[in-house]
């Protein structure tokens, strides 16, 4: 029988729920203000009227903020909105004072009370320097570095402020480098390098890359999509091209900028671990919810030379592309803001070593517990501090008092400063970390030392690692080779016989031989037909049957890059490749099928439409269906009238799919592009389907309900499932049932599914069959504090239940239907009368009652497999 604690943990992981953290409207303790400077004599003679602040909606009270046992959260300052704005960035100075920035205004210096002291002792003073609107602050080199993300007054850029006369007041501001970017996707955080000699700056995807002195990323990046890209469904940043968000290393004077990593959407902040490895928390594109190209917010290690594959619209690279890198861990939907390791905090070792990351929209401060994984890291994620609403903007550990400070605010919402201390019984002695994985990471560092320049030793040193099973080592080795002169290794790549090394080196050769057409300059040389032919000949030598599924996907990716950058193959080559890959399509792998479909459509295979439509009819998720339907929109051959009818009938069905704000626009793009491939006679024949009324659309989209089988109990199913898991199970049926029971509608699993609930891919290993069955059969028995629904009552009689997803000024937006991401109700926070937790789970009961016992076993096996069809349960 699981403990209450374990059931609560499972509820937080499995149930499609929202925050149940009710909040009370209560004003914080008064805060002592530093007196303003004396006015001029002429002004002093006038009768000064006392300024009256417009009362701001109070913040969540500390009693409604959830933290682990032994941790204390104090509200030490409520920010007066009219005079101090809404704080979005924090840092500390050498005296242990905090410096904060208003998103749209000035900088402030805060002297917190001693730990154990009264919040009324907090002192706040505006800094006299004329600078602000900072989304990155750092004290280093006897200076305050300010990354301005312009809200209007100050141009975006990296600034340096100093105290030139030793009076403890910053009095000189210097613009080190203007940065072309603004708004909430502009330049963001800045941190100090581990050696204390450099700065690292992160910028969002609406920021133009500054002039670079050097780059650790090979400068031949591109979109690398084989078929025409579908830009954002609402046109948002549709002209944006790679590199997207980026990280640069900068010298203290701001003169030399080196590109370190790229391909992020909108990372806000950075943090180094004690071993000198850099991490960021990247944002999702919430408008892409429930599309196959949706990528949840995620923690990434900012590896040297890396491209994390963010591209606009449907052009985002899936994590399995081997010219990109995977995240450390997926977090889920949210709005990433400040991050920091817990180093210096007087916390138990577990939290000292944790990467603490802030989610603005859902009010969560996560503790990401990193675990060495080869040459990089994996992680377990804990919800450390939560509240509703608790729009976290930034956090910092103050080494002077060992406390963690975090701010809430942004978008002119009520801003507050909180302090977190530990008062429990566990030791807070300085953590020394772990050496696990040190050798693999040291190998990676040796490879990364070759990035950005030529070295005669690089090719021989890196080549053996191209076939290493560790993806981060392979990536570091390939980037090292790409920086060496092509003549030094091209023949070696073309002659390589080890499959993985051949794939890596041929990808490198394709990339360095031709830039992506989307970024090719007039001065760039045209791709060499001879090199293209030699690469294709080398790829022909790789025996498809002898490759693993991952290597087959890598092979198709190399073809994609070659054809994207070097042009279409001639007719004979195209026919040969169709013959090679047509027999392999379809496969049992969902991801491999998508890549095969893209290539075969590009090459013009005659039967790809029929095969793909059959796959679409069998696909259990809307994500898989869309992923397969998307390439067909540009296919012009191989169609019969019946196939056309099937394709456009699917489009009718797809109008019943649910997704984010851009979802409908993407589906419209698929249909619009497909219409351009029709002849006039086909349009006439298809007119009844193309012009179908809404009733027909609803009928096409309807899914027949499954018949009731039995009202299962936990005690009945546990022994049946435990015994059944020892027999050979059916992976595909388990996946289909995960969709049939609506699990995919709310939960992500194996990189597909909805965004309302948490990702269930990692549920194996943490929970047993009883835990899973109990959470499905009795979802309201134990409701997680983190994922329960809230019920909001207003003074005008409204009652709204759901999850807080966004804030702006006094508006609070609540998602009221977890199956529809766009189902939102806006509430004026000043009208809220009561907020309380719901005692009923948002996860529906009876999900298993339409399944036979054997089907339940396959569903549980699928959940426990982490999406791996090669798991022993299926052999």
Coordinates of N, CA and C in Angstrom, one line a residue, residues 389-589:
X389 N -1.9 33.1 -7.7 CA -0.8 33.2 -8.7 C 0.5 33.6 -8.0
X390 N 1.6 33.2 -8.6 CA 2.9 33.5 -8.0 C 3.8 33.7 -9.3
X391 N 3.7 34.8 -10.0 CA 4.5 35.0 -11.2 C 5.9 35.3 -11.0
X392 N 6.7 34.2 -10.8 CA 8.1 34.4 -10.5 C 8.9 35.0 -11.6
X393 N 9.7 36.0 -11.3 CA 10.5 36.6 -12.4 C 12.0 36.4 -12.2
X394 N 12.6 36.4 -11.0 CA 14.0 36.1 -10.9 C 14.3 35.7 -9.5
X395 N 15.5 35.1 -9.3 CA 15.9 34.6 -8.0 C 17.4 34.7 -7.8
X396 N 17.8 34.8 -6.6 CA 19.3 34.9 -6.4 C 19.6 34.4 -5.0
X397 N 20.7 33.7 -4.8 CA 21.2 33.3 -3.5 C 22.1 34.4 -3.0
X398 N 21.8 34.9 -1.8 CA 22.6 35.9 -1.2 C 23.7 35.2 -0.3
X399 N 25.0 35.3 -0.7 CA 26.0 34.6 0.0 C 26.3 35.2 1.4
X400 N 25.8 36.4 1.6 CA 26.0 37.0 3.0 C 25.2 36.4 4.0
X401 N 23.9 36.0 3.7 CA 23.1 35.5 4.8 C 22.6 34.1 4.4
X402 N 23.0 33.5 3.3 CA 22.7 32.1 3.0 C 21.2 31.9 2.6
X403 N 20.5 33.0 2.3 CA 19.1 32.9 2.0 C 18.9 33.0 0.5
X404 N 17.8 32.4 0.0 CA 17.3 32.5 -1.4 C 16.3 33.6 -1.4
X405 N 16.4 34.5 -2.4 CA 15.5 35.6 -2.6 C 14.8 35.4 -4.0
X406 N 13.5 35.6 -4.0 CA 12.9 35.6 -5.4 C 11.8 36.7 -5.4
X407 N 11.7 37.2 -6.7 CA 10.7 38.3 -6.9 C 9.6 37.7 -7.8
X408 N 8.4 38.3 -7.6 CA 7.3 38.1 -8.5 C 6.9 39.4 -9.1
X409 N 6.3 39.4 -10.3 CA 5.9 40.6 -10.9 C 5.8 40.4 -12.4
X410 N 6.2 41.5 -13.1 CA 6.3 41.4 -14.6 C 4.9 41.8 -15.2
X411 N 5.0 42.5 -16.3 CA 3.8 42.9 -17.1 C 2.9 43.8 -16.2
X412 N 3.5 44.6 -15.4 CA 2.9 45.5 -14.5 C 1.9 44.9 -13.5
X413 N 2.2 43.6 -13.2 CA 1.4 43.0 -12.1 C 2.0 43.4 -10.8
X414 N 1.3 43.1 -9.7 CA 1.8 43.4 -8.4 C 3.1 42.6 -8.1
X415 N 4.1 43.3 -7.7 CA 5.5 42.7 -7.5 C 5.8 42.6 -6.0
X416 N 6.5 41.6 -5.6 CA 6.9 41.3 -4.2 C 8.2 40.7 -4.2
X417 N 8.9 40.8 -3.1 CA 10.2 40.2 -2.8 C 10.0 39.2 -1.7
X418 N 10.4 38.0 -1.9 CA 10.3 36.9 -0.8 C 11.7 36.4 -0.5
X419 N 11.8 35.9 0.8 CA 13.0 35.3 1.2 C 12.7 33.9 1.7
X420 N 13.6 32.9 1.3 CA 13.5 31.5 1.7 C 14.7 31.1 2.5
X421 N 14.4 30.6 3.7 CA 15.4 30.1 4.6 C 15.1 28.7 5.0
X422 N 16.1 27.9 5.5 CA 15.8 26.6 6.0 C 15.9 26.6 7.5
X423 N 14.9 26.0 8.2 CA 14.9 26.0 9.6 C 14.7 24.6 10.1
X424 N 14.8 23.6 9.2 CA 14.6 22.2 9.6 C 15.8 21.5 10.3
X425 N 15.8 20.2 10.4 CA 16.8 19.5 11.1 C 17.9 18.9 10.3
X426 N 17.8 18.9 9.0 CA 18.9 18.4 8.2 C 20.1 19.3 8.2
X427 N 21.3 18.7 7.9 CA 22.5 19.4 7.9 C 22.5 20.4 6.7
X428 N 23.1 21.6 7.0 CA 23.2 22.6 5.9 C 24.7 22.8 5.6
X429 N 25.5 21.8 6.0 CA 27.0 21.9 5.7 C 27.2 22.0 4.2
X430 N 28.3 22.6 3.8 CA 28.6 22.9 2.4 C 28.7 21.6 1.6
X431 N 27.9 21.5 0.6 CA 27.9 20.3 -0.3 C 29.2 20.3 -1.1
X432 N 29.7 19.1 -1.3 CA 30.9 19.0 -2.2 C 30.6 18.4 -3.5
X433 N 29.4 18.0 -3.8 CA 29.0 17.5 -5.1 C 29.5 16.1 -5.3
X434 N 29.6 15.7 -6.6 CA 29.9 14.3 -6.9 C 30.8 14.3 -8.1
X435 N 31.7 13.3 -8.2 CA 32.6 13.2 -9.4 C 32.1 12.2 -10.4
X436 N 30.9 11.7 -10.2 CA 30.3 10.7 -11.1 C 30.3 11.3 -12.6
X437 N 30.7 10.6 -13.5 CA 30.7 11.0 -14.9 C 31.8 12.0 -15.3
X438 N 32.8 12.2 -14.4 CA 33.8 13.2 -14.6 C 34.7 12.9 -15.8
X439 N 35.0 11.6 -16.0 CA 35.8 11.2 -17.1 C 35.2 11.5 -18.5
X440 N 33.9 11.2 -18.6 CA 33.2 11.4 -19.9 C 33.1 12.9 -20.2
X441 N 32.8 13.7 -19.1 CA 32.8 15.2 -19.3 C 34.1 15.7 -19.7
X442 N 35.2 15.2 -19.1 CA 36.5 15.6 -19.4 C 36.9 15.3 -20.9
X443 N 36.5 14.2 -21.4 CA 36.7 13.9 -22.8 C 35.9 14.9 -23.7
X444 N 34.7 15.2 -23.3 CA 34.0 16.2 -24.0 C 34.7 17.6 -24.0
X445 N 35.2 18.0 -22.9 CA 35.9 19.2 -22.8 C 37.2 19.2 -23.7
X446 N 37.9 18.1 -23.8 CA 39.0 18.0 -24.7 C 38.6 18.2 -26.1
X447 N 37.5 17.6 -26.5 CA 37.0 17.8 -27.9 C 36.5 19.3 -28.1
X448 N 35.9 19.8 -27.1 CA 35.4 21.2 -27.3 C 36.5 22.2 -27.4
X449 N 37.7 21.9 -26.9 CA 38.8 22.8 -27.0 C 39.2 23.0 -28.4
X450 N 38.8 22.2 -29.3 CA 39.1 22.3 -30.7 C 38.0 23.2 -31.5
X451 N 37.0 23.6 -30.8 CA 35.9 24.4 -31.4 C 36.4 25.8 -31.7
X452 N 36.0 26.3 -32.8 CA 36.2 27.7 -33.1 C 37.5 28.0 -33.8
X453 N 38.4 27.0 -34.0 CA 39.7 27.3 -34.6 C 40.2 26.1 -35.3
X454 N 41.3 26.2 -36.0 CA 42.0 25.1 -36.6 C 43.1 24.6 -35.7
X455 N 43.3 23.3 -35.7 CA 44.4 22.7 -35.0 C 44.7 21.4 -35.7
X456 N 46.0 21.2 -36.0 CA 46.4 20.0 -36.8 C 46.1 18.7 -36.0
X457 N 45.9 18.7 -34.7 CA 45.7 17.5 -34.0 C 44.2 17.2 -33.9
X458 N 43.3 18.1 -34.3 CA 41.9 18.0 -34.0 C 41.3 16.7 -34.7
X459 N 41.5 16.5 -36.0 CA 40.8 15.5 -36.7 C 41.1 14.1 -36.1
X460 N 42.4 13.8 -35.9 CA 42.8 12.5 -35.3 C 42.3 12.3 -33.9
X461 N 42.3 13.4 -33.1 CA 41.8 13.3 -31.8 C 40.3 13.1 -31.7
X462 N 39.5 13.7 -32.6 CA 38.1 13.7 -32.6 C 37.5 12.5 -33.3
X463 N 38.1 12.0 -34.3 CA 37.5 11.0 -35.2 C 37.0 9.7 -34.4
X464 N 37.8 9.2 -33.5 CA 37.3 8.0 -32.8 C 36.0 8.2 -32.0
X465 N 35.7 9.5 -31.7 CA 34.5 9.8 -30.9 C 33.3 9.9 -31.8
X466 N 33.4 9.9 -33.1 CA 32.3 10.0 -34.0 C 31.4 8.7 -33.9
X467 N 31.9 7.6 -33.4 CA 31.2 6.4 -33.3 C 30.9 6.1 -31.8
X468 N 31.1 7.0 -30.9 CA 30.9 6.8 -29.5 C 29.4 6.7 -29.3
X469 N 29.0 5.8 -28.4 CA 27.5 5.7 -28.1 C 27.0 7.0 -27.4
X470 N 27.8 7.8 -26.8 CA 27.4 9.0 -26.2 C 27.1 10.2 -27.2
X471 N 25.9 10.6 -27.2 CA 25.5 11.6 -28.3 C 26.2 12.9 -28.1
X472 N 26.5 13.3 -26.8 CA 27.2 14.6 -26.6 C 28.6 14.5 -27.1
X473 N 29.3 13.4 -26.9 CA 30.6 13.2 -27.3 C 30.7 13.2 -28.9
X474 N 29.7 12.5 -29.5 CA 29.7 12.5 -31.0 C 29.5 13.9 -31.5
X475 N 28.6 14.7 -30.9 CA 28.3 16.0 -31.3 C 29.6 16.9 -31.2
X476 N 30.2 16.8 -30.0 CA 31.4 17.7 -29.8 C 32.5 17.3 -30.8
X477 N 32.7 16.0 -31.1 CA 33.7 15.6 -32.1 C 33.4 16.1 -33.5
X478 N 32.1 16.0 -33.9 CA 31.7 16.5 -35.2 C 32.0 18.0 -35.4
X479 N 31.6 18.8 -34.4 CA 31.8 20.2 -34.4 C 33.3 20.5 -34.5
X480 N 34.1 19.8 -33.7 CA 35.5 20.0 -33.8 C 36.1 19.8 -35.2
X481 N 35.6 18.7 -35.9 CA 36.0 18.4 -37.2 C 35.6 19.5 -38.2
X482 N 34.4 20.0 -38.0 CA 33.8 21.0 -39.0 C 34.7 22.2 -39.0
X483 N 35.4 22.5 -37.9 CA 36.2 23.7 -37.9 C 37.6 23.5 -38.6
X484 N 37.9 22.3 -38.9 CA 39.2 22.1 -39.6 C 39.0 22.2 -41.1
X485 N 40.1 22.4 -41.8 CA 40.0 22.6 -43.2 C 39.4 21.3 -43.8
X486 N 38.4 21.5 -44.7 CA 37.7 20.4 -45.3 C 38.7 19.4 -46.0
X487 N 39.7 19.9 -46.6 CA 40.7 19.1 -47.3 C 41.4 18.1 -46.4
X488 N 41.4 18.4 -45.1 CA 42.1 17.5 -44.1 C 41.3 16.3 -43.7
X489 N 40.0 16.2 -44.1 CA 39.2 15.1 -43.6 C 38.1 14.7 -44.6
X490 N 37.9 15.3 -45.7 CA 36.8 15.0 -46.6 C 37.0 13.5 -47.1
X491 N 38.2 13.2 -47.6 CA 38.4 11.8 -48.1 C 38.2 10.8 -47.0
X492 N 38.5 11.1 -45.8 CA 38.4 10.2 -44.7 C 36.9 9.9 -44.4
X493 N 36.1 11.0 -44.5 CA 34.6 10.9 -44.3 C 34.0 10.0 -45.4
X494 N 34.4 10.2 -46.7 CA 33.9 9.5 -47.8 C 34.3 8.0 -47.8
X495 N 35.4 7.7 -47.1 CA 35.8 6.3 -47.1 C 35.4 5.6 -45.8
X496 N 34.8 6.3 -44.9 CA 34.5 5.7 -43.5 C 33.5 4.6 -43.7
X497 N 33.7 3.5 -43.0 CA 32.8 2.3 -43.1 C 32.0 2.0 -41.9
X498 N 32.5 2.5 -40.7 CA 31.7 2.4 -39.5 C 30.5 3.2 -39.6
X499 N 29.3 2.6 -39.5 CA 28.1 3.4 -39.8 C 27.9 4.7 -39.1
X500 N 28.0 4.7 -37.8 CA 27.7 6.0 -37.1 C 28.8 7.0 -37.4
X501 N 30.0 6.6 -37.5 CA 31.1 7.6 -37.8 C 30.9 8.1 -39.3
X502 N 30.4 7.2 -40.2 CA 30.2 7.7 -41.5 C 29.0 8.7 -41.6
X503 N 28.0 8.4 -40.8 CA 26.8 9.3 -40.8 C 27.2 10.7 -40.2
X504 N 28.0 10.7 -39.1 CA 28.4 12.0 -38.5 C 29.3 12.8 -39.5
X505 N 30.3 12.1 -40.1 CA 31.3 12.8 -40.9 C 30.7 13.2 -42.2
X506 N 29.7 12.5 -42.8 CA 29.1 12.9 -44.0 C 28.1 14.0 -43.8
X507 N 27.5 14.1 -42.6 CA 26.7 15.2 -42.3 C 27.6 16.5 -42.2
X508 N 28.7 16.3 -41.5 CA 29.7 17.4 -41.4 C 30.1 17.9 -42.8
X509 N 30.4 17.0 -43.7 CA 30.8 17.3 -45.0 C 29.7 18.1 -45.8
X510 N 28.5 17.6 -45.7 CA 27.4 18.3 -46.3 C 27.2 19.7 -45.8
X511 N 27.4 19.9 -44.5 CA 27.2 21.2 -43.9 C 28.3 22.2 -44.3
X512 N 29.5 21.7 -44.3 CA 30.6 22.7 -44.6 C 30.7 22.9 -46.1
X513 N 30.2 22.0 -46.9 CA 30.3 22.2 -48.4 C 29.4 23.2 -49.0
X514 N 28.3 23.4 -48.3 CA 27.3 24.4 -48.8 C 26.4 24.9 -47.7
X515 N 26.2 26.2 -47.7 CA 25.4 26.9 -46.7 C 23.9 26.6 -47.1
X516 N 23.1 26.7 -46.1 CA 21.6 26.6 -46.3 C 21.2 27.7 -47.2
X517 N 20.3 27.4 -48.3 CA 19.9 28.4 -49.2 C 19.2 29.6 -48.5
X518 N 18.6 29.3 -47.4 CA 17.9 30.4 -46.7 C 18.9 31.5 -46.1
X519 N 20.2 31.1 -46.0 CA 21.2 32.0 -45.5 C 22.3 32.2 -46.4
X520 N 22.2 31.7 -47.6 CA 23.4 31.8 -48.5 C 23.5 33.2 -49.0
X521 N 24.7 33.7 -49.0 CA 25.0 35.1 -49.4 C 25.5 35.0 -50.9
X522 N 25.4 36.2 -51.5 CA 25.8 36.2 -52.9 C 27.3 35.8 -53.1
X523 N 28.1 36.1 -52.1 CA 29.5 35.8 -52.2 C 29.8 34.3 -51.9
X524 N 28.8 33.5 -51.4 CA 29.1 32.1 -51.1 C 29.2 31.3 -52.4
X525 N 30.2 30.4 -52.4 CA 30.4 29.6 -53.6 C 29.2 28.6 -53.8
X526 N 28.9 28.3 -55.0 CA 27.8 27.4 -55.3 C 28.3 26.0 -54.8
X527 N 27.3 25.1 -54.4 CA 27.7 23.8 -54.0 C 28.3 23.0 -55.1
X528 N 29.3 22.2 -54.8 CA 30.0 21.5 -55.8 C 29.2 20.2 -56.2
X529 N 28.8 20.0 -57.4 CA 28.1 18.8 -57.8 C 29.0 17.6 -57.6
X530 N 30.3 17.7 -57.7 CA 31.2 16.5 -57.4 C 31.1 16.1 -56.0
X531 N 31.1 17.1 -55.1 CA 31.1 16.7 -53.7 C 29.7 16.1 -53.3
X532 N 28.6 16.7 -53.9 CA 27.3 16.1 -53.7 C 27.2 14.7 -54.2
X533 N 27.7 14.4 -55.3 CA 27.7 13.0 -55.9 C 28.5 12.1 -55.0
X534 N 29.7 12.5 -54.5 CA 30.5 11.6 -53.7 C 29.8 11.4 -52.3
X535 N 29.1 12.3 -51.8 CA 28.4 12.1 -50.5 C 27.3 11.1 -50.7
X536 N 26.5 11.3 -51.8 CA 25.4 10.3 -52.1 C 26.0 8.9 -52.4
X537 N 27.1 8.8 -53.0 CA 27.7 7.5 -53.2 C 28.1 6.8 -51.9
X538 N 28.6 7.7 -51.0 CA 29.0 7.1 -49.7 C 27.8 6.7 -48.9
X539 N 26.7 7.4 -49.0 CA 25.5 7.0 -48.3 C 24.9 5.8 -48.9
X540 N 25.1 5.6 -50.2 CA 24.6 4.3 -50.8 C 25.2 3.1 -50.2
X541 N 26.5 3.2 -49.8 CA 27.2 2.1 -49.3 C 26.8 1.6 -47.9
X542 N 26.0 2.5 -47.2 CA 25.5 2.1 -45.9 C 24.4 1.1 -46.0
X543 N 24.5 0.0 -45.5 CA 23.4 -1.1 -45.6 C 22.2 -0.7 -44.6
X544 N 21.1 -0.3 -45.2 CA 20.0 0.1 -44.4 C 19.5 -0.9 -43.4
X545 N 19.5 -2.2 -43.9 CA 19.0 -3.3 -43.0 C 19.9 -3.5 -41.8
X546 N 21.2 -3.1 -41.9 CA 22.1 -3.3 -40.7 C 22.1 -2.1 -39.8
X547 N 21.3 -1.1 -40.0 CA 21.3 0.1 -39.2 C 20.2 0.0 -38.1
X548 N 20.5 0.6 -37.0 CA 19.5 0.7 -35.9 C 18.4 1.7 -36.4
X549 N 17.3 1.7 -35.7 CA 16.2 2.7 -36.0 C 16.8 4.1 -35.9
X550 N 17.5 4.4 -34.9 CA 18.1 5.8 -34.7 C 19.0 6.1 -35.9
X551 N 19.8 5.1 -36.3 CA 20.8 5.4 -37.4 C 20.0 5.5 -38.7
X552 N 18.9 4.8 -38.9 CA 18.1 5.0 -40.1 C 17.6 6.4 -40.2
X553 N 17.1 6.9 -39.0 CA 16.7 8.3 -39.0 C 17.8 9.3 -39.3
X554 N 19.0 9.0 -38.8 CA 20.2 9.8 -39.0 C 20.5 9.8 -40.5
X555 N 20.4 8.6 -41.1 CA 20.7 8.5 -42.6 C 19.8 9.4 -43.4
X556 N 18.5 9.4 -43.0 CA 17.5 10.2 -43.7 C 17.8 11.7 -43.5
X557 N 18.3 12.0 -42.3 CA 18.6 13.4 -42.0 C 19.7 13.9 -42.9
X558 N 20.7 13.1 -43.1 CA 21.8 13.5 -44.0 C 21.3 13.7 -45.4
X559 N 20.5 12.9 -45.9 CA 19.9 13.2 -47.2 C 19.1 14.5 -47.2
X560 N 18.4 14.8 -46.1 CA 17.7 16.0 -46.0 C 18.6 17.2 -46.1
X561 N 19.7 17.2 -45.4 CA 20.7 18.3 -45.4 C 21.3 18.4 -46.8
X562 N 21.7 17.3 -47.4 CA 22.3 17.3 -48.7 C 21.4 18.0 -49.7
X563 N 20.2 17.5 -49.8 CA 19.3 18.0 -50.8 C 18.8 19.4 -50.5
X564 N 18.7 19.8 -49.3 CA 18.3 21.1 -48.9 C 19.4 22.1 -49.3
X565 N 20.6 21.8 -49.1 CA 21.7 22.7 -49.3 C 22.3 22.6 -50.7
X566 N 22.3 21.4 -51.3 CA 23.0 21.2 -52.6 C 22.1 21.0 -53.8
X567 N 20.8 21.0 -53.5 CA 19.8 20.9 -54.6 C 19.3 19.5 -54.8
X568 N 18.2 19.4 -55.6 CA 17.5 18.2 -55.9 C 18.4 17.2 -56.6
X569 N 18.2 15.9 -56.4 CA 18.9 14.9 -57.2 C 18.4 14.8 -58.6
X570 N 19.2 14.3 -59.5 CA 18.7 14.1 -60.8 C 17.7 13.0 -60.8
X571 N 17.0 12.8 -62.0 CA 15.9 11.8 -62.0 C 16.4 10.4 -61.7
X572 N 17.5 10.0 -62.3 CA 18.0 8.7 -62.0 C 18.3 8.4 -60.6
X573 N 19.0 9.4 -59.9 CA 19.3 9.3 -58.5 C 18.0 9.2 -57.7
X574 N 17.0 10.1 -58.0 CA 15.8 10.1 -57.3 C 15.1 8.7 -57.4
X575 N 15.0 8.2 -58.6 CA 14.4 6.9 -58.8 C 15.1 5.8 -58.0
X576 N 16.4 5.8 -58.0 CA 17.2 4.8 -57.2 C 16.9 4.9 -55.7
X577 N 16.8 6.2 -55.2 CA 16.5 6.3 -53.8 C 15.0 6.0 -53.4
X578 N 14.1 6.2 -54.3 CA 12.7 5.8 -54.1 C 12.7 4.3 -54.0
X579 N 13.4 3.6 -54.9 CA 13.4 2.1 -54.8 C 14.0 1.6 -53.5
X580 N 15.0 2.4 -53.0 CA 15.7 1.9 -51.8 C 14.8 2.1 -50.6
X581 N 14.1 3.2 -50.5 CA 13.3 3.5 -49.3 C 11.8 3.2 -49.3
X582 N 11.3 3.0 -50.5 CA 9.9 2.7 -50.6 C 9.6 1.4 -49.9
X583 N 10.5 0.4 -50.0 CA 10.2 -0.9 -49.4 C 10.3 -0.8 -47.9
X584 N 11.0 0.2 -47.4 CA 11.1 0.3 -46.0 C 9.9 1.1 -45.3
X585 N 9.0 1.6 -46.2 CA 7.9 2.4 -45.7 C 6.6 1.7 -45.9
X586 N 5.8 1.5 -44.8 CA 6.0 2.1 -43.5 C 6.8 1.1 -42.6
X587 N 7.3 1.7 -41.5 CA 8.1 0.9 -40.5 C 7.2 0.9 -39.2
X588 N 7.8 0.3 -38.2 CA 7.1 0.2 -36.9 C 7.3 1.5 -36.1
X589 N 8.3 2.3 -36.5 CA 8.7 3.5 -35.7 C 7.9 4.7 -36.2

